[in-house]
Amino acid sequence: AQKITQTQPGMFVQEKEAVTLDCTYDTSDQSYGLFWYKQPSSGEMIFLIYQGSYDEQNATEGRYSLNFQKARKSANLVISASQLGDSAMYFCAMRGLIQGAQKLVFGQGTRLTINP
Amino acid sequence: DSGVTQTPKHLITATGQRVTLRCSPRSGDLSVYWYQQSLDQGLQFLIHYYNGEERAKGNILERFSAQQFPDLHSELNLSSLELGDSALYFCASSESTGMNTEAFFGQGTRLTVV
């Protein structure tokens, strides 16, 4: 079965430090996509970064990078030089075939708090 | 702004009632997904439509139904509402059903059942 696991319910980081949010996934498919979303306290879901299963290079978007280790089935989000505005819930997601149908499945999320 | 529009933003209704949540996908996006997020919970996949056809169902209750119209907007109908249906309901759209296609979310509809 397809599953996303985020093992860190909460993280506290000092401003300007780098932070790594963990995500592992379980799939037997060869083709899949991995995504990270940010959900601030206002509630909206903001797309941050995407990594395709066939991409050989790790994805990068500004201060966000995705540390993709296919053999370990992990897709950790790295935020460099954290800012107070980075405080939010972060969700890892995977698009893949589940029970014969394509779905976008989310992990339980990690609540990141940036301290000044 | 993701380009996905959900209305209404907030909805308060009584138990036993029926409500309709509306989603307008980004221009050109054929896929629409619905998710439910209860308090302090992750996102639970409800249903996926592509170009008017239902493609996948998740943990959607029989009291809930959805459809996607020819103009590609989608509606999620929730009936016989219970207190436990109070949640944030998200719609997301994507260009296609390709594995490598990101989905963009609307602002969500916060439903409160009293």
CSV table of C-alpha atoms in Angstrom, one decimal:
chain,number,residue,atom,x,y,z
A,1,ALA,CA,0.0,0.0,0.0
A,2,GLN,CA,1.1,3.6,-0.6
A,3,LYS,CA,1.9,5.4,2.5
A,4,ILE,CA,3.7,8.6,3.6
A,5,THR,CA,5.3,8.8,7.0
A,6,GLN,CA,6.4,12.0,8.8
A,7,THR,CA,7.9,11.0,12.1
A,8,GLN,CA,8.4,14.5,13.5
A,9,PRO,CA,5.1,15.8,14.9
A,10,GLY,CA,6.8,19.0,15.9
A,11,MET,CA,10.1,20.8,15.5
A,12,PHE,CA,11.6,23.9,17.1
A,13,VAL,CA,14.4,25.7,15.3
A,14,GLN,CA,16.3,28.9,15.9
A,15,GLU,CA,15.9,31.6,13.3
A,16,LYS,CA,18.5,31.5,10.5
A,17,GLU,CA,19.3,27.9,11.2
A,18,ALA,CA,18.7,25.2,8.5
A,19,VAL,CA,16.1,22.6,9.2
A,20,THR,CA,15.3,19.2,7.8
A,21,LEU,CA,11.8,17.8,7.8
A,22,ASP,CA,11.7,14.0,7.4
A,23,CYS,CA,9.5,12.1,5.0
A,24,THR,CA,9.6,8.5,4.1
A,25,TYR,CA,7.3,6.8,1.6
A,26,ASP,CA,6.2,3.3,0.7
A,27,THR,CA,5.4,2.3,-2.8
A,28,SER,CA,6.0,-0.5,-5.2
A,29,ASP,CA,5.5,1.8,-8.3
A,30,GLN,CA,8.3,3.0,-10.4
A,31,SER,CA,6.6,6.2,-11.4
A,32,TYR,CA,5.5,8.6,-8.7
A,33,GLY,CA,5.8,12.2,-7.6
A,34,LEU,CA,6.7,13.6,-4.3
A,35,PHE,CA,5.5,17.0,-3.0
A,36,TRP,CA,5.9,19.3,-0.1
A,37,TYR,CA,3.2,21.7,1.0
A,38,LYS,CA,3.2,24.4,3.7
A,39,GLN,CA,0.1,25.2,5.7
A,40,PRO,CA,0.3,28.4,7.8
A,41,SER,CA,-2.0,29.1,10.6
A,42,SER,CA,-4.3,30.9,8.1
A,43,GLY,CA,-5.1,27.4,6.7
A,44,GLU,CA,-4.3,27.6,3.0
A,45,MET,CA,-2.1,24.9,1.5
A,46,ILE,CA,0.9,26.3,-0.4
A,47,PHE,CA,2.8,24.1,-2.8
A,48,LEU,CA,6.6,24.3,-2.1
A,49,ILE,CA,8.5,21.8,-4.1
A,50,TYR,CA,8.2,18.7,-6.3
A,51,GLN,CA,10.4,15.7,-7.1
A,52,GLY,CA,9.7,13.1,-9.7
A,53,SER,CA,10.7,9.5,-9.2
A,54,TYR,CA,12.9,9.6,-12.3
A,55,ASP,CA,14.6,12.9,-11.5
A,56,GLU,CA,18.2,12.3,-10.9
A,57,GLN,CA,18.9,15.7,-9.4
A,58,ASN,CA,17.4,16.9,-6.1
A,59,ALA,CA,14.8,19.5,-6.6
A,60,THR,CA,15.5,23.1,-5.5
A,61,GLU,CA,13.2,26.1,-5.1
A,62,GLY,CA,14.8,29.1,-3.5
A,63,ARG,CA,15.5,28.3,0.2
A,64,TYR,CA,13.7,24.9,-0.2
A,65,SER,CA,15.5,21.8,-1.4
A,66,LEU,CA,14.4,18.2,-1.4
A,67,ASN,CA,16.9,15.5,-0.4
A,68,PHE,CA,15.7,12.6,-2.5
A,69,GLN,CA,17.1,9.2,-1.6
A,70,LYS,CA,15.3,6.8,-3.8
A,71,ALA,CA,16.8,3.6,-2.4
A,72,ARG,CA,15.9,4.6,1.1
A,73,LYS,CA,12.5,5.9,0.0
A,74,SER,CA,13.0,9.2,1.7
A,75,ALA,CA,12.2,12.7,0.5
A,76,ASN,CA,13.3,15.1,3.2
A,77,LEU,CA,12.6,18.8,2.9
A,78,VAL,CA,15.5,21.1,3.7
A,79,ILE,CA,14.8,24.8,4.5
A,80,SER,CA,17.9,26.9,4.6
A,81,ALA,CA,18.3,30.1,6.7
A,82,SER,CA,14.9,29.7,8.4
A,83,GLN,CA,12.7,32.7,8.9
A,84,LEU,CA,10.0,33.4,11.4
A,85,GLY,CA,7.5,33.2,8.6
A,86,ASP,CA,8.4,29.6,8.0
A,87,SER,CA,6.5,28.6,11.1
A,88,ALA,CA,3.7,26.4,9.8
A,89,MET,CA,2.6,22.8,9.3
A,90,TYR,CA,4.5,21.0,6.6
A,91,PHE,CA,3.0,18.1,4.7
A,92,CYS,CA,4.8,15.6,2.5
A,93,ALA,CA,2.7,14.0,-0.2
A,94,MET,CA,3.0,11.4,-2.9
A,95,ARG,CA,1.1,10.9,-6.1
A,96,GLY,CA,0.9,7.4,-7.2
A,97,LEU,CA,-1.4,4.5,-8.1
A,98,ILE,CA,-3.3,3.3,-5.1
A,99,GLN,CA,-5.7,0.4,-5.6
A,100,GLY,CA,-5.6,0.9,-9.3
A,101,ALA,CA,-6.4,4.6,-9.2
A,102,GLN,CA,-4.2,7.6,-9.1
A,103,LYS,CA,-4.3,9.5,-5.8
A,104,LEU,CA,-2.4,12.2,-4.0
A,105,VAL,CA,-1.7,10.9,-0.5
A,106,PHE,CA,-0.5,13.1,2.4
A,107,GLY,CA,1.5,12.4,5.6
A,108,GLN,CA,0.3,13.5,9.0
A,109,GLY,CA,2.5,16.6,8.9
A,110,THR,CA,5.2,18.3,10.9
A,111,ARG,CA,4.5,21.5,12.9
A,112,LEU,CA,7.6,23.7,12.5
A,113,THR,CA,8.2,26.6,14.9
A,114,ILE,CA,10.9,29.1,14.3
A,115,ASN,CA,12.1,30.8,17.4
A,116,PRO,CA,13.6,34.3,17.2
B,1,ASP,CA,-2.8,33.0,-5.2
B,2,SER,CA,-3.0,29.4,-6.4
B,3,GLY,CA,-5.7,30.2,-9.0
B,4,VAL,CA,-8.1,27.7,-7.4
B,5,THR,CA,-11.2,29.3,-6.0
B,6,GLN,CA,-13.3,27.8,-3.3
B,7,THR,CA,-16.6,29.2,-2.1
B,8,PRO,CA,-17.8,29.8,0.5
B,9,LYS,CA,-14.8,30.4,2.8
B,10,HIS,CA,-16.7,29.8,5.9
B,11,LEU,CA,-20.0,27.9,6.5
B,12,ILE,CA,-21.9,27.4,9.7
B,13,THR,CA,-24.8,25.0,9.6
B,14,ALA,CA,-26.9,22.8,11.9
B,15,THR,CA,-26.8,19.1,12.2
B,16,GLY,CA,-29.0,17.3,9.7
B,17,GLN,CA,-28.6,20.0,7.1
B,18,ARG,CA,-27.2,19.7,3.6
B,19,VAL,CA,-24.5,22.0,2.2
B,20,THR,CA,-22.7,22.4,-1.2
B,21,LEU,CA,-19.1,23.4,-1.5
B,22,ARG,CA,-17.9,24.8,-4.7
B,23,CYS,CA,-14.5,24.7,-6.4
B,24,SER,CA,-13.3,26.4,-9.6
B,25,PRO,CA,-10.0,24.9,-10.7
B,26,ARG,CA,-7.1,26.8,-12.3
B,27,SER,CA,-7.7,27.7,-15.9
B,28,GLY,CA,-6.9,24.7,-18.0
B,29,ASP,CA,-6.7,22.2,-15.2
B,30,LEU,CA,-8.8,19.1,-15.8
B,31,SER,CA,-8.3,17.3,-12.5
B,32,VAL,CA,-10.1,18.2,-9.3
B,33,TYR,CA,-9.4,16.6,-5.9
B,34,TRP,CA,-11.3,17.0,-2.7
B,35,TYR,CA,-9.8,16.6,0.7
B,36,GLN,CA,-11.1,16.8,4.3
B,37,GLN,CA,-8.9,18.1,7.1
B,38,SER,CA,-10.3,17.7,10.6
B,39,LEU,CA,-8.8,19.5,13.6
B,40,ASP,CA,-5.1,18.6,13.9
B,41,GLN,CA,-5.4,15.9,11.3
B,42,GLY,CA,-3.7,15.4,8.0
B,43,LEU,CA,-5.5,15.6,4.8
B,44,GLN,CA,-7.9,12.8,4.0
B,45,PHE,CA,-8.5,12.1,0.3
B,46,LEU,CA,-12.2,12.1,-0.6
B,47,ILE,CA,-12.6,11.9,-4.3
B,48,HIS,CA,-10.9,12.8,-7.6
B,49,TYR,CA,-12.5,13.9,-10.9
B,50,TYR,CA,-10.9,14.2,-14.3
B,51,ASN,CA,-12.6,16.0,-17.1
B,52,GLY,CA,-16.0,15.3,-15.6
B,53,GLU,CA,-15.4,11.7,-14.7
B,54,GLU,CA,-14.9,10.2,-11.3
B,55,ARG,CA,-11.4,8.7,-11.2
B,56,ALA,CA,-10.8,7.7,-7.6
B,57,LYS,CA,-12.6,7.5,-4.4
B,58,GLY,CA,-11.1,7.7,-0.9
B,59,ASN,CA,-12.7,7.7,2.5
B,60,ILE,CA,-15.8,9.5,1.3
B,61,LEU,CA,-18.9,8.8,3.3
B,62,GLU,CA,-22.1,7.8,1.6
B,63,ARG,CA,-23.7,11.0,2.8
B,64,PHE,CA,-21.2,12.9,0.7
B,65,SER,CA,-21.2,13.2,-3.1
B,66,ALA,CA,-19.4,15.2,-5.7
B,67,GLN,CA,-19.5,16.0,-9.3
B,68,GLN,CA,-17.5,17.9,-11.9
B,69,PHE,CA,-19.4,19.9,-14.5
B,70,PRO,CA,-18.7,20.5,-18.2
B,71,ASP,CA,-17.1,23.8,-17.3
B,72,LEU,CA,-14.8,21.8,-15.0
B,73,HIS,CA,-15.9,23.4,-11.8
B,74,SER,CA,-16.7,20.9,-9.1
B,75,GLU,CA,-19.2,20.7,-6.2
B,76,LEU,CA,-19.0,18.6,-3.0
B,77,ASN,CA,-22.4,17.9,-1.5
B,78,LEU,CA,-22.5,17.0,2.2
B,79,SER,CA,-25.9,15.9,3.6
B,80,SER,CA,-27.3,14.8,6.9
B,81,LEU,CA,-24.5,16.7,8.5
B,82,GLU,CA,-23.1,15.6,11.9
B,83,LEU,CA,-20.9,17.4,14.4
B,84,GLY,CA,-18.0,15.3,13.3
B,85,ASP,CA,-18.2,16.6,9.7
B,86,SER,CA,-16.8,19.9,11.0
B,87,ALA,CA,-13.6,20.3,9.1
B,88,LEU,CA,-11.6,22.3,6.6
B,89,TYR,CA,-12.5,21.0,3.1
B,90,PHE,CA,-10.0,21.6,0.4
B,91,CYS,CA,-10.2,21.4,-3.3
B,92,ALA,CA,-7.0,21.0,-5.4
B,93,SER,CA,-6.6,21.0,-9.2
B,94,SER,CA,-3.9,19.8,-11.5
B,95,GLU,CA,-3.3,20.0,-15.2
B,96,SER,CA,-3.5,16.3,-15.8
B,97,THR,CA,-3.4,13.0,-14.1
B,98,GLY,CA,0.3,12.5,-14.7
B,99,MET,CA,2.3,11.3,-11.7
B,100,ASN,CA,4.6,14.2,-12.0
B,101,THR,CA,2.0,16.9,-12.0
B,102,GLU,CA,1.7,19.2,-9.0
B,103,ALA,CA,-1.6,19.9,-7.5
B,104,PHE,CA,-2.6,23.4,-6.4
B,105,PHE,CA,-5.0,24.0,-3.5
B,106,GLY,CA,-7.7,26.4,-2.9
B,107,GLN,CA,-8.1,28.4,0.3
B,108,GLY,CA,-10.4,25.8,1.7
B,109,THR,CA,-14.0,26.0,3.1
B,110,ARG,CA,-14.2,25.8,6.8
B,111,LEU,CA,-17.4,24.0,7.7
B,112,THR,CA,-18.7,24.2,11.3
B,113,VAL,CA,-21.7,22.0,12.2
B,114,VAL,CA,-23.5,23.1,15.3
